[in-house]
mmCIF file of N, CA and C in Angstrom:
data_model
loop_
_atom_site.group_PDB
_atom_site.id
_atom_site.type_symbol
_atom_site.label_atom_id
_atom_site.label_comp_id
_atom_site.label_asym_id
_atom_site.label_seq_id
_atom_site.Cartn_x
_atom_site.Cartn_y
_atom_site.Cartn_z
ATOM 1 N N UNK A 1 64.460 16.878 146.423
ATOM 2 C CA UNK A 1 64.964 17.675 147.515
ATOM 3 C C UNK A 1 64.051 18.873 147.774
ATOM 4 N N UNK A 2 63.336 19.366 146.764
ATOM 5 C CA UNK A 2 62.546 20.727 146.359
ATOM 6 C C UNK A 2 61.060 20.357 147.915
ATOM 7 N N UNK A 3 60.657 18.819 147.694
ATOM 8 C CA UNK A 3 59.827 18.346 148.553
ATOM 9 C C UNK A 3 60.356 18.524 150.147
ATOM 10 N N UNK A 4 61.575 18.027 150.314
ATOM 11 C CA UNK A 4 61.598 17.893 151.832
ATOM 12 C C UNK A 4 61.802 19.471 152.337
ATOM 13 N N UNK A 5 62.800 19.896 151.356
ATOM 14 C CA UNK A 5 62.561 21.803 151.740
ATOM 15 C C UNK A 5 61.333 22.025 151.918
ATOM 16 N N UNK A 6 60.250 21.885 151.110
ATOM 17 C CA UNK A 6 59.087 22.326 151.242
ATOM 18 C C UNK A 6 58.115 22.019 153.046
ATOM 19 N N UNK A 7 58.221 20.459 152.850
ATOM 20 C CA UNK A 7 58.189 20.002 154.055
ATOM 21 C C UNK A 7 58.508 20.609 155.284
ATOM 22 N N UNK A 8 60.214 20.820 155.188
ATOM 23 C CA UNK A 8 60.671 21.343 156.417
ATOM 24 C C UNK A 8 60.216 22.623 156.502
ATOM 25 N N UNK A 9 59.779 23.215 155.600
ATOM 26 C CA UNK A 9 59.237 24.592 155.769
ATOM 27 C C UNK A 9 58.003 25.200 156.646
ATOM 28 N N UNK A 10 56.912 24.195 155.810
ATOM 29 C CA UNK A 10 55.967 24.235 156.247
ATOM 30 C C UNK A 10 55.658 23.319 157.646
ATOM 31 N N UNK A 11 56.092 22.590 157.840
ATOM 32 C CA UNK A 11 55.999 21.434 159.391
ATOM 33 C C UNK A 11 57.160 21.513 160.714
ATOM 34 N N UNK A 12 58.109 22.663 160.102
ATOM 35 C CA UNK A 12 59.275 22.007 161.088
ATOM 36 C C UNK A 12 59.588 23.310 161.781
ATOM 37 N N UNK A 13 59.738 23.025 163.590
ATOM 38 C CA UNK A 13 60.336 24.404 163.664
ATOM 39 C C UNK A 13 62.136 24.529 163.705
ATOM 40 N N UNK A 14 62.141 23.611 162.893
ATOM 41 C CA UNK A 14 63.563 23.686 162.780
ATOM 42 C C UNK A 14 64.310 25.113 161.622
ATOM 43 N N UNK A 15 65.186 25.197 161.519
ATOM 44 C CA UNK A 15 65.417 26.286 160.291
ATOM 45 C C UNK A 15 66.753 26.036 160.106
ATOM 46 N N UNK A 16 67.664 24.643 160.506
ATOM 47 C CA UNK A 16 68.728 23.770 160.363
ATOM 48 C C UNK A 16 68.351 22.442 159.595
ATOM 49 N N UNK A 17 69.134 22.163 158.469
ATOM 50 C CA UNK A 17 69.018 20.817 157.938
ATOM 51 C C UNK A 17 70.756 20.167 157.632
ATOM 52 N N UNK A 18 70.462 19.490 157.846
ATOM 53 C CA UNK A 18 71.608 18.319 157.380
ATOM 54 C C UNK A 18 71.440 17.128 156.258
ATOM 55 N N UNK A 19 71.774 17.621 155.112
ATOM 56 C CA UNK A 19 71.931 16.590 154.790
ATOM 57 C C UNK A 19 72.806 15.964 154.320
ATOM 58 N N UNK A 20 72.621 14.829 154.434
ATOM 59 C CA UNK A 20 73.719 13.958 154.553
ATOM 60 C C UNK A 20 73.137 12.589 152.845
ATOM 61 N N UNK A 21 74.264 12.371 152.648
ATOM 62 C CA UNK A 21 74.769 11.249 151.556
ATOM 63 C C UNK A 21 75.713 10.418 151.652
ATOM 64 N N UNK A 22 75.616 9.908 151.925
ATOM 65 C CA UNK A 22 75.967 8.191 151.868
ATOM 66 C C UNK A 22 76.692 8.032 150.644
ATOM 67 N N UNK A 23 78.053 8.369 150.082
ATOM 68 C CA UNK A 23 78.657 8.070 149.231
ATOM 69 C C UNK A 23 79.178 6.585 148.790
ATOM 70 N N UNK A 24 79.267 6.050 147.852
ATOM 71 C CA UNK A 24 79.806 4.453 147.108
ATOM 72 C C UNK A 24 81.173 5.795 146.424
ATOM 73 N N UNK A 25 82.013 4.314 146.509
ATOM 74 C CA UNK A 25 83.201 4.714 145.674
ATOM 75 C C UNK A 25 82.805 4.836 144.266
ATOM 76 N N UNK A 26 83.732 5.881 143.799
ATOM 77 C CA UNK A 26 83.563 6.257 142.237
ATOM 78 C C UNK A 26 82.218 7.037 142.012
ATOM 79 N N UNK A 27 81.555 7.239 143.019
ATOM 80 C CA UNK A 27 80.640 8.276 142.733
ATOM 81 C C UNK A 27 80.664 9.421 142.743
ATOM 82 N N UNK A 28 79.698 10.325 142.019
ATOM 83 C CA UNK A 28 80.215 11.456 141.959
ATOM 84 C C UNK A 28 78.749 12.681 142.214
ATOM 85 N N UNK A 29 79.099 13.509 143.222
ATOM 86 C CA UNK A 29 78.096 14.159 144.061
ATOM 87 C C UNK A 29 78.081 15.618 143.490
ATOM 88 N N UNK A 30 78.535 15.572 141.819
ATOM 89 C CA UNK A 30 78.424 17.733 141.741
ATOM 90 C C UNK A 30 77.371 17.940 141.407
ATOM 91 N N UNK A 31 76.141 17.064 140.523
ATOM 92 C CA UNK A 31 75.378 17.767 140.447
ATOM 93 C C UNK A 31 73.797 17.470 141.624
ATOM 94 N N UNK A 32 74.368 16.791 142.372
ATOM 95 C CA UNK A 32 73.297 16.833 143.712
ATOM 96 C C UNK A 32 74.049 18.800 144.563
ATOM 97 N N UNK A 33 75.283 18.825 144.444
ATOM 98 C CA UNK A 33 75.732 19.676 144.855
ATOM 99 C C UNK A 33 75.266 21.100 144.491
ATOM 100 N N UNK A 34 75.153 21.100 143.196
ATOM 101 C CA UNK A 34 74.560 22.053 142.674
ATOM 102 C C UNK A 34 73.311 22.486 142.904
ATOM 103 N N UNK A 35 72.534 21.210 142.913
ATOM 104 C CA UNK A 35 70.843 21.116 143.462
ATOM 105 C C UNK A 35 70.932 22.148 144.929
ATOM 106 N N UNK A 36 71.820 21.656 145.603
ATOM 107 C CA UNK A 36 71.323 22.176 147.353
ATOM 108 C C UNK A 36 72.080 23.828 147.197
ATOM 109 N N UNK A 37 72.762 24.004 146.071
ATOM 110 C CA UNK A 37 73.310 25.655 146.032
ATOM 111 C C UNK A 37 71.977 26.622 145.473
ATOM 112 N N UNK A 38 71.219 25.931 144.810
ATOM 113 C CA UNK A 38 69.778 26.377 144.237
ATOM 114 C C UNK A 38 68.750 26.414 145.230
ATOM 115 N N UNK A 39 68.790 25.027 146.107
ATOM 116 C CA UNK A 39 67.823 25.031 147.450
ATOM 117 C C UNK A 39 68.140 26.408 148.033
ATOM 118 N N UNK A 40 69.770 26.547 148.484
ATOM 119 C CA UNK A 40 70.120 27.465 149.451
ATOM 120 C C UNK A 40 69.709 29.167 149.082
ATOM 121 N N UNK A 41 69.826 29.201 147.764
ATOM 122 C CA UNK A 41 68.924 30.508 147.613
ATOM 123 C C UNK A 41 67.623 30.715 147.927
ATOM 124 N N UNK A 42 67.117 29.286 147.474
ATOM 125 C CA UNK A 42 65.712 29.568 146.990
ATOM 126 C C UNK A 42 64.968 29.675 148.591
ATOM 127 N N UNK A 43 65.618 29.137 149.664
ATOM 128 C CA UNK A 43 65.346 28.654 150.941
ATOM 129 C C UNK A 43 66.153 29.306 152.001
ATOM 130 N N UNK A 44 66.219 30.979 151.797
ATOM 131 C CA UNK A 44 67.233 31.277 152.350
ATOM 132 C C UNK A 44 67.204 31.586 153.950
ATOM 133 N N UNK A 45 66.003 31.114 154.514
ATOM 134 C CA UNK A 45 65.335 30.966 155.985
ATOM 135 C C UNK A 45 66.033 29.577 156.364
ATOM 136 N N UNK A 46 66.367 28.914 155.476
ATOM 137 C CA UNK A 46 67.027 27.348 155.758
ATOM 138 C C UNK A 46 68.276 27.178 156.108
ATOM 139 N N UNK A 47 68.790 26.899 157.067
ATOM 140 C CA UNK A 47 70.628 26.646 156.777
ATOM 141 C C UNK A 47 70.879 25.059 156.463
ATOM 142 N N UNK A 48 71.238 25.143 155.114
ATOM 143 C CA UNK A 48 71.755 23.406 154.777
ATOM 144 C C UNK A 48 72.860 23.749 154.747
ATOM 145 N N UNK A 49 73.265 22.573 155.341
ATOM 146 C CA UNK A 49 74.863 21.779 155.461
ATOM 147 C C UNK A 49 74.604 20.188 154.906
ATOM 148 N N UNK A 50 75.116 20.231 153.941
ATOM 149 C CA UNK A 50 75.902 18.600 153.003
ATOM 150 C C UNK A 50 76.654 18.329 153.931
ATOM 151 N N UNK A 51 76.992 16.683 153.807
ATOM 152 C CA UNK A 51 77.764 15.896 154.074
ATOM 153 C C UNK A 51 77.465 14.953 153.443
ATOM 154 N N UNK A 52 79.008 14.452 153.251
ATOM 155 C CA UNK A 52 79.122 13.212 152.368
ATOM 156 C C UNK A 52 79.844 12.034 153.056
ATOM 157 N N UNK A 53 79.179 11.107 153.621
ATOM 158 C CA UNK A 53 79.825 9.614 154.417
ATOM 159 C C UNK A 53 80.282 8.776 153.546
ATOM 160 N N UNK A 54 81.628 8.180 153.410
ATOM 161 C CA UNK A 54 81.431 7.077 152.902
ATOM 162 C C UNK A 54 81.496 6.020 153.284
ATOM 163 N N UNK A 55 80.295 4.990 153.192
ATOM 164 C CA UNK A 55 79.726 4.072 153.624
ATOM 165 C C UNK A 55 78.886 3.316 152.918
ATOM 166 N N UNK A 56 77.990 2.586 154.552
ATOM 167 C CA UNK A 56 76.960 2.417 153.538
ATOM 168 C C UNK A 56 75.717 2.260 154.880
ATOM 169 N N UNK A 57 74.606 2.615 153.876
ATOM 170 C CA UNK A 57 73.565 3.029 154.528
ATOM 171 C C UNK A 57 72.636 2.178 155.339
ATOM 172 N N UNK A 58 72.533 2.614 156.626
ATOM 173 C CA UNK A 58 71.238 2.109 157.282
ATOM 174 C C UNK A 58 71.118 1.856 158.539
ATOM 175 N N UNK A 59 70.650 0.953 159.351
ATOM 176 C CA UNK A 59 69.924 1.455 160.805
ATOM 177 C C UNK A 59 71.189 1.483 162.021
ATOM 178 N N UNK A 60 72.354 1.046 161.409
ATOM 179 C CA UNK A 60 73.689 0.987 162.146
ATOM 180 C C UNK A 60 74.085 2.402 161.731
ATOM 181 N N UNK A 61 74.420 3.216 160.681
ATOM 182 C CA UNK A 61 74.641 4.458 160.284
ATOM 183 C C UNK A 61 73.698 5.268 161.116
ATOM 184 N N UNK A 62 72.734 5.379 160.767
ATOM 185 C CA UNK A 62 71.720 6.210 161.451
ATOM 186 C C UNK A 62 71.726 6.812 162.880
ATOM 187 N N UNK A 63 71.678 4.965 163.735
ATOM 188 C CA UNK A 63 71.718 5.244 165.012
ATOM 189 C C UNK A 63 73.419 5.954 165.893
ATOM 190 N N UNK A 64 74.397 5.771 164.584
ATOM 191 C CA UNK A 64 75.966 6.116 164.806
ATOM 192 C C UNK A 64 75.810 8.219 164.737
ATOM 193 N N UNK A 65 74.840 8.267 163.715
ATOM 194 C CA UNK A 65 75.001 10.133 163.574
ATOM 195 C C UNK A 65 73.837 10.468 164.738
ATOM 196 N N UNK A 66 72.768 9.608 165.088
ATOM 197 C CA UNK A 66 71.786 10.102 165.758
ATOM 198 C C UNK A 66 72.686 10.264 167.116
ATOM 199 N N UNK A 67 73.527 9.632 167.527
ATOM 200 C CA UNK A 67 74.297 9.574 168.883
ATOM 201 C C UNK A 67 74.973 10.504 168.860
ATOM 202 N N UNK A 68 75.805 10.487 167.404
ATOM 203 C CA UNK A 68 77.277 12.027 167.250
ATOM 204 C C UNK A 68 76.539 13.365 167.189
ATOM 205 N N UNK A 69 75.230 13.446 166.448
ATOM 206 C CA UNK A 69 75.272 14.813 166.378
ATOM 207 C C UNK A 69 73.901 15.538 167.328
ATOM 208 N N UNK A 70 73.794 14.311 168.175
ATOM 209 C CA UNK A 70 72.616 14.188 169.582
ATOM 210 C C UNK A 70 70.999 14.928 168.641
ATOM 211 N N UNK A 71 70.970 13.926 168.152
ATOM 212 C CA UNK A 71 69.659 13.841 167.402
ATOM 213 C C UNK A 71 69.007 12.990 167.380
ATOM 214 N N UNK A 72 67.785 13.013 167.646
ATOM 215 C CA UNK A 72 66.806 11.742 168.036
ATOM 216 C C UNK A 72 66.239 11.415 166.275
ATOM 217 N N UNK A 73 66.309 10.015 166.619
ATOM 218 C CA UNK A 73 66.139 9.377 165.219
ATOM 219 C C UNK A 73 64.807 9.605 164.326
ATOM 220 N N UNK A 74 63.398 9.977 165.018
ATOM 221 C CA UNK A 74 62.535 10.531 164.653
ATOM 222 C C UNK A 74 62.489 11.684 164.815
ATOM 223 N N UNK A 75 63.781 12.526 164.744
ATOM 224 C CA UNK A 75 63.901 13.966 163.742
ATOM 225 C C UNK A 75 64.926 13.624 162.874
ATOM 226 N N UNK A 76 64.846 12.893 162.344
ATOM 227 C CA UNK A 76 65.473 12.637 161.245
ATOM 228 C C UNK A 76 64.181 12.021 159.838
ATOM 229 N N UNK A 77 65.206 12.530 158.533
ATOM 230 C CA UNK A 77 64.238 12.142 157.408
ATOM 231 C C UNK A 77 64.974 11.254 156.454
ATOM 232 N N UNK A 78 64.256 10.573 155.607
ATOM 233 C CA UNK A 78 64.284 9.958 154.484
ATOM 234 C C UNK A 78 63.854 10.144 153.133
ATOM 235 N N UNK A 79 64.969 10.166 152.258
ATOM 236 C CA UNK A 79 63.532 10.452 150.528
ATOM 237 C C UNK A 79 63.061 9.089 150.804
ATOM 238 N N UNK A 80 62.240 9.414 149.809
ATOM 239 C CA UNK A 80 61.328 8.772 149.395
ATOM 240 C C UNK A 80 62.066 6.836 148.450
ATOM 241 N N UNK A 81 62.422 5.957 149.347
ATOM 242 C CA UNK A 81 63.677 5.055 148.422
ATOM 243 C C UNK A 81 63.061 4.038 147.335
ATOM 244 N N UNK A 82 63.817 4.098 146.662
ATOM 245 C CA UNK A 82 63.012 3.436 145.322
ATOM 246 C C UNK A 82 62.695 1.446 145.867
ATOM 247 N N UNK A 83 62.518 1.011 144.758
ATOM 248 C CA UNK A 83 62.051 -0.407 145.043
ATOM 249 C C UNK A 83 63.297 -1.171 145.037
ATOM 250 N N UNK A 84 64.629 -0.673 144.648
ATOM 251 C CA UNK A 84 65.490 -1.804 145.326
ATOM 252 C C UNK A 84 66.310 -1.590 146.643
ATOM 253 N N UNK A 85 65.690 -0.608 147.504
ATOM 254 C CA UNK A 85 65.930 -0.042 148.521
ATOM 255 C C UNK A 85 65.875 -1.247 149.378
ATOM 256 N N UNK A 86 66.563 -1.496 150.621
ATOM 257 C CA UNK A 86 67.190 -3.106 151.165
ATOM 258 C C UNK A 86 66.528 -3.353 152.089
ATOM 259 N N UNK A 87 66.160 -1.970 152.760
ATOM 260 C CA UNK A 87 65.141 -1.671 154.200
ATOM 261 C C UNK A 87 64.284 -1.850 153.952
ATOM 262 N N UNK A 88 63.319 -2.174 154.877
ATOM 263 C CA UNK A 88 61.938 -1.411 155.346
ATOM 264 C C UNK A 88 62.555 0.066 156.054
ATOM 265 N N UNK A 89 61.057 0.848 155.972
ATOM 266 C CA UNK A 89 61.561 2.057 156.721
ATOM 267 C C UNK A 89 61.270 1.684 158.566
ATOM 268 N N UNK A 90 60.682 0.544 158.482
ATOM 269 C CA UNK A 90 60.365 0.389 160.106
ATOM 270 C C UNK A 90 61.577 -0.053 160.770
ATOM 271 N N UNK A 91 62.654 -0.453 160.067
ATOM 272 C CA UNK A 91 63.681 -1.168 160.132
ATOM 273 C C UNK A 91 64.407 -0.081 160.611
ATOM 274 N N UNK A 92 64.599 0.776 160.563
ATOM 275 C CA UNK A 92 65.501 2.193 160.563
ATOM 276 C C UNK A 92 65.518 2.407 161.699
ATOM 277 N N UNK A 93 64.403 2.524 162.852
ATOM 278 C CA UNK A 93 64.536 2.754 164.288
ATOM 279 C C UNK A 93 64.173 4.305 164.338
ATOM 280 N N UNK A 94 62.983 4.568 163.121
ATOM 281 C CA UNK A 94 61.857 5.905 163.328
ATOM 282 C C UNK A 94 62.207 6.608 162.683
ATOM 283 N N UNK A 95 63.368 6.782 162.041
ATOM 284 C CA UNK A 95 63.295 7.780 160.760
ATOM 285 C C UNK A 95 62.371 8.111 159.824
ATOM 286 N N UNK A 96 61.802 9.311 159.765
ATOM 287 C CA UNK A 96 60.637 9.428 158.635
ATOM 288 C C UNK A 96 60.504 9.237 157.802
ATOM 289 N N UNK A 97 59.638 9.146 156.786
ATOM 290 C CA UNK A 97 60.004 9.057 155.105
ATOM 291 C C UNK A 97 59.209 10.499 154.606
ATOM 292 N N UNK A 98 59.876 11.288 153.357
ATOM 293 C CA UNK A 98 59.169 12.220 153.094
ATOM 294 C C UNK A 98 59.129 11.540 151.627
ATOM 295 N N UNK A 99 57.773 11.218 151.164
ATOM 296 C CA UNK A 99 57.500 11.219 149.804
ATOM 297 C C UNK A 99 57.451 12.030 148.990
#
């Protein structure tokens, strides 16, 4: 997360982030939670807002928040997804990837 802060810092003239998580049942989000209370100091030019969906992820989700929260899909980001990740990222409909 330390990366895409960094990212958005240096590349974006944004100074709003959203992020968002894609919750599975029985999971449990306190210590990602904790992470973005550490971002929020450390990044205090940043306004993050969490959210937690539960669902499940991908180019049907995407294009559903890119419509609700009138955001074009290439301003939107991605971590970096490991190798059993289901997508391609071309699959997504332009979402970035930040490695």
């Amino acid at each position: 997360m330390n990366k895409v802060m960094q990212y958005v810092q240096a590349n974006e003239a944004t100074k709003k982030l959203k992020i968002v998580n894609v919750i599975k049942d029985g999971e449990d989000n306190e210590l990602l939670k904790k992470d973005l209370e550490v971002l929020d100091r450390v990044y205090p030019e940043i306004d993050i807002e969490f959210i937690e969906i539960e669902g499940v992820f991908g180019s049907d989700l995407i294009e559903e928040l890119s419509v609700k929260w009138h955001i074009p899909k290439n301003f939107m980001f991605i971590a970096s997804p490991s190798d059993r990740f289901s997508y391609r990222v071309a699959e997504l409909g332009g979402v970035r990837l930040i490695m």
